[in-house]
PDB file of C-alpha atoms in Angstrom:
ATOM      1  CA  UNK A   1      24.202   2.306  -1.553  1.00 47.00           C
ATOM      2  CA  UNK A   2      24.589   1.561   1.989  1.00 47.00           C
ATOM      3  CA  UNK A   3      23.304   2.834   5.602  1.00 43.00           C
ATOM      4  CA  UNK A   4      24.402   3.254   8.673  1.00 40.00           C
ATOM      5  CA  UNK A   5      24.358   0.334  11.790  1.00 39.00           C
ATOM      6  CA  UNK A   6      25.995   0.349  15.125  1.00 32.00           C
ATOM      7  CA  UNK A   7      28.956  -2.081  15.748  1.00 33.00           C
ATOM      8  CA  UNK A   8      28.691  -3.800  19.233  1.00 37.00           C
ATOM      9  CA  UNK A   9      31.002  -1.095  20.386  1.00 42.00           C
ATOM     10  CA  UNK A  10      28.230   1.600  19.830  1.00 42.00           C
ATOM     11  CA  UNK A  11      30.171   3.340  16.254  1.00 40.00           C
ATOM     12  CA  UNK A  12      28.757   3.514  13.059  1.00 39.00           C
ATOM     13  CA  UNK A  13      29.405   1.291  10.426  1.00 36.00           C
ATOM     14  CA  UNK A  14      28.322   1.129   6.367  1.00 40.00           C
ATOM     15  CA  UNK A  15      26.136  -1.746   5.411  1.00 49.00           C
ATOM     16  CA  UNK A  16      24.584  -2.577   2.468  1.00 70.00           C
ATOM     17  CA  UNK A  17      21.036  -1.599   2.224  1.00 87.00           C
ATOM     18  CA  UNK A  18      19.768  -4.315  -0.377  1.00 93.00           C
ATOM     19  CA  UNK A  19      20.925  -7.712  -0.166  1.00 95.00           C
ATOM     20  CA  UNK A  20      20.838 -10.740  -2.953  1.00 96.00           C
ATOM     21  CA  UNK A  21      19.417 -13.572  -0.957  1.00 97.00           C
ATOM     22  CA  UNK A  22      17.789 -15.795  -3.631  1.00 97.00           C
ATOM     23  CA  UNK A  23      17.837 -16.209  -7.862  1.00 98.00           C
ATOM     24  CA  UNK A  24      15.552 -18.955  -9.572  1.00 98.00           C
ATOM     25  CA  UNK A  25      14.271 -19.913 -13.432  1.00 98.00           C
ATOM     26  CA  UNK A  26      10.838 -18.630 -13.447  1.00 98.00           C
ATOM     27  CA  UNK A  27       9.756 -19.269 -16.703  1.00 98.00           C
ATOM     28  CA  UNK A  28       6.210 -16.908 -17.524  1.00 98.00           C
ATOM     29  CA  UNK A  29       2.988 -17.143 -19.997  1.00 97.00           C
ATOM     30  CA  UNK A  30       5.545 -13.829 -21.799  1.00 97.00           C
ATOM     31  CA  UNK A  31       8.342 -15.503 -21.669  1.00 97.00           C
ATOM     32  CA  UNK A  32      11.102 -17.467 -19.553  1.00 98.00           C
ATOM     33  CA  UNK A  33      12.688 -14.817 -16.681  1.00 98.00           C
ATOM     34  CA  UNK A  34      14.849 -15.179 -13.748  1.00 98.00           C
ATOM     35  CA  UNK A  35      13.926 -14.243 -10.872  1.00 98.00           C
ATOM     36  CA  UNK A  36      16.163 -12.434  -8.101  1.00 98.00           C
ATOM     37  CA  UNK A  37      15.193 -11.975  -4.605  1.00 98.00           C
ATOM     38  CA  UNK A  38      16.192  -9.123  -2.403  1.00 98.00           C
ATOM     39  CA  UNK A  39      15.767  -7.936   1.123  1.00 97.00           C
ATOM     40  CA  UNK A  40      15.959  -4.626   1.849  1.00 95.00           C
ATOM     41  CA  UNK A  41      17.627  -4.099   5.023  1.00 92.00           C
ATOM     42  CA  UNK A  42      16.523  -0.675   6.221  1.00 90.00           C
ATOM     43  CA  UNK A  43      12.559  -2.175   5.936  1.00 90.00           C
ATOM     44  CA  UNK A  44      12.774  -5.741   5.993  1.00 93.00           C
ATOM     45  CA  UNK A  45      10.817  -5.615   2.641  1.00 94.00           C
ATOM     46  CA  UNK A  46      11.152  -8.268   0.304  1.00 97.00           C
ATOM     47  CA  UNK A  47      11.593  -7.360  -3.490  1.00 98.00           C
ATOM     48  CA  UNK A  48      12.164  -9.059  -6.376  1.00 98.00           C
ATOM     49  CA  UNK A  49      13.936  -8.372 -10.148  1.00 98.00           C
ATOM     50  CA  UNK A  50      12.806 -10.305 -13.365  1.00 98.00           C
ATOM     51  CA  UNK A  51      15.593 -10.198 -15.765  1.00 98.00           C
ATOM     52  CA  UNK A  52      15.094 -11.779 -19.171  1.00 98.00           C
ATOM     53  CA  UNK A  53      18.264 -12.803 -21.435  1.00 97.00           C
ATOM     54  CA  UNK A  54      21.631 -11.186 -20.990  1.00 96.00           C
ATOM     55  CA  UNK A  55      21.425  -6.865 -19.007  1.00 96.00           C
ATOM     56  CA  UNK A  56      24.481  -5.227 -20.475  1.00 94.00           C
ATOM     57  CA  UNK A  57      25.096  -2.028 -18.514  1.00 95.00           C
ATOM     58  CA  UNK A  58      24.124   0.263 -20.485  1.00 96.00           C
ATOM     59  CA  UNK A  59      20.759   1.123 -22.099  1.00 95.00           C
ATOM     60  CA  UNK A  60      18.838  -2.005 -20.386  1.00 95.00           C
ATOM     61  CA  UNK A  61      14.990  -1.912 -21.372  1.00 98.00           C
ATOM     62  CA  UNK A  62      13.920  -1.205 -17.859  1.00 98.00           C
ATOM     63  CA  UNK A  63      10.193  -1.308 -16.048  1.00 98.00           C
ATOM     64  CA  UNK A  64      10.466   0.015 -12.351  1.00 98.00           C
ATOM     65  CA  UNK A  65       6.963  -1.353 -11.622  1.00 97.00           C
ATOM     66  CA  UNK A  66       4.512  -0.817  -8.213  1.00 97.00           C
ATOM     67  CA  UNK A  67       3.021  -3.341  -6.849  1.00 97.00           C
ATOM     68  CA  UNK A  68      -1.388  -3.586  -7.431  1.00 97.00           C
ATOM     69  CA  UNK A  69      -2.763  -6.092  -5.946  1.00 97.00           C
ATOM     70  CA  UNK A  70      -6.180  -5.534  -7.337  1.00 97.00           C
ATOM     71  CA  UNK A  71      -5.226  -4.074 -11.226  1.00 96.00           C
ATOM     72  CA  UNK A  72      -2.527  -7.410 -11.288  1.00 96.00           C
ATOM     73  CA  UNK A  73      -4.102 -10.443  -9.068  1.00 96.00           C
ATOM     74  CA  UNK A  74      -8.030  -9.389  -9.563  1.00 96.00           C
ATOM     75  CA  UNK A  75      -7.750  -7.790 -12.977  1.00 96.00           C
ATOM     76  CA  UNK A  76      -9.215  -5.006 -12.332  1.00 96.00           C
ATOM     77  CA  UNK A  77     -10.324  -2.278 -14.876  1.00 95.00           C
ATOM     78  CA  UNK A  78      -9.924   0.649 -12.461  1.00 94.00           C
ATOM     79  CA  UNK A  79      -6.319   1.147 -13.452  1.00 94.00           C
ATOM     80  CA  UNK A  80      -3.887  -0.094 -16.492  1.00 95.00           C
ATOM     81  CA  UNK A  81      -1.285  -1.457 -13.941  1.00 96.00           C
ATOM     82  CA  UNK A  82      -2.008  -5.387 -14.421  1.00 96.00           C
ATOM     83  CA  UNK A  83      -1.571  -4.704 -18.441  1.00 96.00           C
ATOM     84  CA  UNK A  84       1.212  -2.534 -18.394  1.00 97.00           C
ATOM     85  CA  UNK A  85       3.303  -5.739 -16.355  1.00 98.00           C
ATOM     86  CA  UNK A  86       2.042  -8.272 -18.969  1.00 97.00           C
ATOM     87  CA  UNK A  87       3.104  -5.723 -21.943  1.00 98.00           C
ATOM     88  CA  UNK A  88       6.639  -4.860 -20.354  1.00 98.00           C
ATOM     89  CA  UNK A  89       7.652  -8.126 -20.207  1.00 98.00           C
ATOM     90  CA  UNK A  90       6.370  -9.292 -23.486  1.00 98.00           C
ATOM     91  CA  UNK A  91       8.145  -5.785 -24.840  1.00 98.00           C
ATOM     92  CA  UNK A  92      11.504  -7.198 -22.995  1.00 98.00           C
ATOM     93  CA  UNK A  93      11.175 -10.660 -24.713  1.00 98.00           C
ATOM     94  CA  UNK A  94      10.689  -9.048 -27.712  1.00 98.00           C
ATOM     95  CA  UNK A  95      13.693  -6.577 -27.176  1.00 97.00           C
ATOM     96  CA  UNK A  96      15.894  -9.748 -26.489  1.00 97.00           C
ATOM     97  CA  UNK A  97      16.708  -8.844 -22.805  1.00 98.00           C
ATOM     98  CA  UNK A  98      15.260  -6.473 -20.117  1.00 98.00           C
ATOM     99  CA  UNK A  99      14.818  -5.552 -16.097  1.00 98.00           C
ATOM    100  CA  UNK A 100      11.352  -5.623 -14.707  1.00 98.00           C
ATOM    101  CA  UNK A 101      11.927  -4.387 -11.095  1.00 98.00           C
ATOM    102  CA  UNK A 102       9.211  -5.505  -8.943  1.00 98.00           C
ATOM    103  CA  UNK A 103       8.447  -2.554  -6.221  1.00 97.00           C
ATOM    104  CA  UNK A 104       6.421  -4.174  -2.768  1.00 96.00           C
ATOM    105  CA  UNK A 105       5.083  -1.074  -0.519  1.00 95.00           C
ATOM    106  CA  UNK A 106       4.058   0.910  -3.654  1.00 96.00           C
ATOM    107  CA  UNK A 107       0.315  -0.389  -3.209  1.00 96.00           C
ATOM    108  CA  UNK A 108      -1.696   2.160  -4.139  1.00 96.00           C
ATOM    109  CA  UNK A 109       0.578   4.942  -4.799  1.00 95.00           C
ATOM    110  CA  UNK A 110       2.797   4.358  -1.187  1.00 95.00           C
ATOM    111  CA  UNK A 111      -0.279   4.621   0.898  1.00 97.00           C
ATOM    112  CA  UNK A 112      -1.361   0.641   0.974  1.00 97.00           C
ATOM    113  CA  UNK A 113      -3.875  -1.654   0.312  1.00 97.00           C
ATOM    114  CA  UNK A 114      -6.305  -0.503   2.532  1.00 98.00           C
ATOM    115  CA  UNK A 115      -6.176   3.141   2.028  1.00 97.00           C
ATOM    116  CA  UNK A 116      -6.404   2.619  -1.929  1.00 97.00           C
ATOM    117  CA  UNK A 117      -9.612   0.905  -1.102  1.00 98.00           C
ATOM    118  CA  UNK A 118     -11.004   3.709   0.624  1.00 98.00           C
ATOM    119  CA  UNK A 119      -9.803   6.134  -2.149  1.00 97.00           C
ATOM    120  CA  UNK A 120     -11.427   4.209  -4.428  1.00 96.00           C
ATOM    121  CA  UNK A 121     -14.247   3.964  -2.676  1.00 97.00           C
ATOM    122  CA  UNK A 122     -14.558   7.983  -1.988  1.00 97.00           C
ATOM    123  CA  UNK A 123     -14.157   8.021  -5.938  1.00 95.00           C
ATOM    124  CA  UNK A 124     -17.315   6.010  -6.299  1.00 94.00           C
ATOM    125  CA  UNK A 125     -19.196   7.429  -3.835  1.00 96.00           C
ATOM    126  CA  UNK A 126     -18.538  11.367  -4.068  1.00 96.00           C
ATOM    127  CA  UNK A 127     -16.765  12.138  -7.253  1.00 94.00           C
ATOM    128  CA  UNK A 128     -13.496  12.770  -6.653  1.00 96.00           C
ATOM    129  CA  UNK A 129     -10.555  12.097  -8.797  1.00 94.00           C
ATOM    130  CA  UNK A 130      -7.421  10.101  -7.900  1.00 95.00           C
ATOM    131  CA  UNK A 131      -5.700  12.413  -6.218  1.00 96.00           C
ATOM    132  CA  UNK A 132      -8.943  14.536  -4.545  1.00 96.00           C
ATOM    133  CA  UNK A 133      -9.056  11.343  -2.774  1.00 96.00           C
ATOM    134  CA  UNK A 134      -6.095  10.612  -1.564  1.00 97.00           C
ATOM    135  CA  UNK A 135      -6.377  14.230   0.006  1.00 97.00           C
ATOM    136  CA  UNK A 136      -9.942  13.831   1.162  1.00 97.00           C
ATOM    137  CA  UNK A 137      -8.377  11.398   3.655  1.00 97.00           C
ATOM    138  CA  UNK A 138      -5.177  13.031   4.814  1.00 97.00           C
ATOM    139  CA  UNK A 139      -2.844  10.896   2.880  1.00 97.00           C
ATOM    140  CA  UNK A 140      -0.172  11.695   0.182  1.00 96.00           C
ATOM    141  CA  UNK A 141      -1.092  12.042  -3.488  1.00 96.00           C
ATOM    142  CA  UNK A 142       2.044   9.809  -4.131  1.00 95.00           C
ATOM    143  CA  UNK A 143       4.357   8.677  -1.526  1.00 94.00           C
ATOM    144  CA  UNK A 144       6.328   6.283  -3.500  1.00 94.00           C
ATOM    145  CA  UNK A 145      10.223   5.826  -2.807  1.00 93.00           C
ATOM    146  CA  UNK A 146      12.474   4.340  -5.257  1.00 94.00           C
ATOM    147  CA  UNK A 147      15.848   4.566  -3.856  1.00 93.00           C
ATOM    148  CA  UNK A 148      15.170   0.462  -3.435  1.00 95.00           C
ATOM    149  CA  UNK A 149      15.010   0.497  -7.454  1.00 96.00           C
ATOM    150  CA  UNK A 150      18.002   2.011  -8.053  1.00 96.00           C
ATOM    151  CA  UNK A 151      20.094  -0.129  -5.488  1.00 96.00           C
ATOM    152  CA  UNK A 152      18.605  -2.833  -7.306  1.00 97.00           C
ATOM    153  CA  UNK A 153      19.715  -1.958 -10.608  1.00 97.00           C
ATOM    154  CA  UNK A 154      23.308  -1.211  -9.159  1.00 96.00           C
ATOM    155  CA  UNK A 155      23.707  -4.546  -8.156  1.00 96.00           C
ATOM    156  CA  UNK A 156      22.744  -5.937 -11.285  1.00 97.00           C
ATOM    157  CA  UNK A 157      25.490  -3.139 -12.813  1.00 96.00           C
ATOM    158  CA  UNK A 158      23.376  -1.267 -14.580  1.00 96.00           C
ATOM    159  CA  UNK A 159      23.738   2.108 -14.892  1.00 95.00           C
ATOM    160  CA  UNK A 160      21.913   3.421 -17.507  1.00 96.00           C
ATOM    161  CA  UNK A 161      18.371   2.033 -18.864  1.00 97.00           C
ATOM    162  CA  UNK A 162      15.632   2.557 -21.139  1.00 98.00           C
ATOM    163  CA  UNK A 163      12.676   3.146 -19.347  1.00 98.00           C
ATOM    164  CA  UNK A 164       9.359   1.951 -19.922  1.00 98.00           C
ATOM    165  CA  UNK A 165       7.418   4.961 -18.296  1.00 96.00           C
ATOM    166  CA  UNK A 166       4.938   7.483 -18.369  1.00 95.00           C
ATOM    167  CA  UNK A 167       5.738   9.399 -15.265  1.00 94.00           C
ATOM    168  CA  UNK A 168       8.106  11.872 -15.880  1.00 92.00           C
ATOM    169  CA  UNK A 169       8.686  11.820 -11.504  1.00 91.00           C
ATOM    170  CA  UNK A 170       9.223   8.104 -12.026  1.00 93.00           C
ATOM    171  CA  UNK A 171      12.129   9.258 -14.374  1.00 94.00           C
ATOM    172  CA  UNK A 172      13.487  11.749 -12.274  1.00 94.00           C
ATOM    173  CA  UNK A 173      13.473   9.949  -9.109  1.00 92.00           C
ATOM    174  CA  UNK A 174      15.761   7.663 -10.762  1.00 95.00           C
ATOM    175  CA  UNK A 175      17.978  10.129 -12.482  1.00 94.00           C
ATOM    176  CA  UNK A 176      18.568  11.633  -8.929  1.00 93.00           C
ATOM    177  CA  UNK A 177      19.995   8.930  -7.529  1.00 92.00           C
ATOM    178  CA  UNK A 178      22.497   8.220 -10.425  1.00 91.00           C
ATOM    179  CA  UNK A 179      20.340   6.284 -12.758  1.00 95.00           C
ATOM    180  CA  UNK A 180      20.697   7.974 -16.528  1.00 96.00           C
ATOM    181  CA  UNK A 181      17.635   7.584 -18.745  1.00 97.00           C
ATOM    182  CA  UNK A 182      18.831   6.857 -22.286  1.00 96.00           C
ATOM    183  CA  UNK A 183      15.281   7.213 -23.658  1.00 96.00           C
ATOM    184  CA  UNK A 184      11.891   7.056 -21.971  1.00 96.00           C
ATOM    185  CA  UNK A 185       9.891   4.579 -24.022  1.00 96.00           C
ATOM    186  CA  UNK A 186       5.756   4.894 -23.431  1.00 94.00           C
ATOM    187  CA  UNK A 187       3.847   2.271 -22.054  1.00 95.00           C
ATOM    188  CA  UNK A 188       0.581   3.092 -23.206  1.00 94.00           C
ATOM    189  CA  UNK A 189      -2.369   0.894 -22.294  1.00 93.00           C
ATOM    190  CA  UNK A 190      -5.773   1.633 -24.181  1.00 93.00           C
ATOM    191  CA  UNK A 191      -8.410   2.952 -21.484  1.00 92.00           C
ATOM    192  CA  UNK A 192     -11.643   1.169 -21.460  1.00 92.00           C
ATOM    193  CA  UNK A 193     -15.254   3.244 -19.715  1.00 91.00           C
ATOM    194  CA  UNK A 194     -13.819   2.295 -15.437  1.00 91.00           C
ATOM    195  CA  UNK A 195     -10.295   3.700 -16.357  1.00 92.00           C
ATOM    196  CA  UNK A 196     -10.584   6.580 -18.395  1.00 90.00           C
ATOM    197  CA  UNK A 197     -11.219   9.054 -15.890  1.00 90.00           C
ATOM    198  CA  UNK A 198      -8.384   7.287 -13.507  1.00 91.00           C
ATOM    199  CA  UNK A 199      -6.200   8.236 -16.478  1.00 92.00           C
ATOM    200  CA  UNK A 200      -6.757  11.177 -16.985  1.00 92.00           C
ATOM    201  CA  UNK A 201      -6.605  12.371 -13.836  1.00 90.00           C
ATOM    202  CA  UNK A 202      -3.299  10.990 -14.122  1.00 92.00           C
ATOM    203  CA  UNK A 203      -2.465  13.125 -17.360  1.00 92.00           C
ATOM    204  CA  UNK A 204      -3.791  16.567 -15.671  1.00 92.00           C
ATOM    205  CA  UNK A 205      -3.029  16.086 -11.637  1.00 92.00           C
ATOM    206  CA  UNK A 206       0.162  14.193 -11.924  1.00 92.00           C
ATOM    207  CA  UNK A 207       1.859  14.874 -15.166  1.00 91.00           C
ATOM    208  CA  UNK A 208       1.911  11.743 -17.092  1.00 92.00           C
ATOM    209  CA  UNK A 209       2.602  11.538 -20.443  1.00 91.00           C
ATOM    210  CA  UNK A 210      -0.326   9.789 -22.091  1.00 92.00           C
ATOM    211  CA  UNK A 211      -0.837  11.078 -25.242  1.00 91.00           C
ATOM    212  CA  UNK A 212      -3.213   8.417 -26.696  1.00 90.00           C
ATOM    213  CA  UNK A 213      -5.935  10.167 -24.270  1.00 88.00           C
ATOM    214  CA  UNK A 214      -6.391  12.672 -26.469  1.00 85.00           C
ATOM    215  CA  UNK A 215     -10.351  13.047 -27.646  1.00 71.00           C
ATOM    216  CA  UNK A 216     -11.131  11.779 -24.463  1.00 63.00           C
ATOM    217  CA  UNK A 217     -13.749  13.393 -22.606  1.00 47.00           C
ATOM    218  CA  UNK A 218     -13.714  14.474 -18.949  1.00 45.00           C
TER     219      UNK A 218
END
């Protein structure tokens, strides 16, 4: 995909929105990866691809994942996020090959760090659910983009993948912008006494498929 620039003489002109700046070994505690660095030109937002073995272009077991600072750097129990990375890329080890594409900006839903905090903390303090929250103080329930995903994937010549996914918007975000989804495989994490309430808020309010909930009270 591409956007528009100026040229010095003031007309438009196509450029390419994502660029492949870097690629590196990164071997991992799941497995041995390599890592590929983007920049995306319309944000100056640096992403990043993990690609384990050889991505043919078809049916690629695929995680589009958002970044969580505190579920994947502080372990925290309030979501599944920091679990469902380690389990993708074990699954994609195990699978032989696989994408994990690496989404910065998606902290908290689209609405940053600091703003998740809050919503968290409005959780804690008054009741609310996820996306009560996120409402409570003027923000977006979800204001995730990922257009930067799927120009990703093209340049690694994929175009159609397996997804590891239990959003069903996730799914059809990509599918919109040319993506097909051979199969949606679950990613389902088991919720522990902080989460379960997080999750299934996420199973009424925002349509994920998380089946394993079911019992659950709340």
């Amino acid at each position: 995909m591409a956007y528009q620039e100026l040229s010095v003489n003031g007309s438009p002109r196509q450029t390419a929105a994502v660029e492949r700046v870097v690629e590196a070994r990164l071997p991992t505690v799941h497995g041995e990866f390599r890592a590929i660095g983007y920049m995306d030109r319309r944000t100056n937002q640096e992403q990043v691809a993990l690609v384990h073995g050889d991505i043919a272009p078809h049916g690629a077991l695929t995680r589009v994942h958002s970044e969580c600072l505190t579920g994947e750097v502080f372990g925290s129990n309030h979501c599944e996020c920091g679990d469902q990375l380690g389990t993708a890329m074990r699954m994609m080890v195990a699978d032989g090959s696989g994408i994990l594409v690496y989404i910065q900006g998606h902290e908290g839903r689209g609405i940053g760090l600091l703003a998740k905090l809050k919503a968290m903390h409005l959780q804690q303090a008054e009741g609310l659910d996820t996306v009560e929250a996120n409402l409570a103080l003027g923000l977006p329930v979800d204001d995730r983009d990922y257009t930067i995903a799927v120009e990703i994937l093209n340049d690694l010549g994929v175009e159609s993948v397996r997804l590891l996914s239990n959003n069903p918007r996730k799914r059809d975000a990509l599918e919109a912008n040319g993506i097909t989804i051979a199969e949606r495989i679950p990613l389902l994490i088991p919720p522990n006494k902080e989460n379960h309430r997080y999750l299934l808020a996420k199973r009424k309010r925002l349509d994920h498929s998380l089946p394993h909930l079911d019992g659950l009270l709340g």
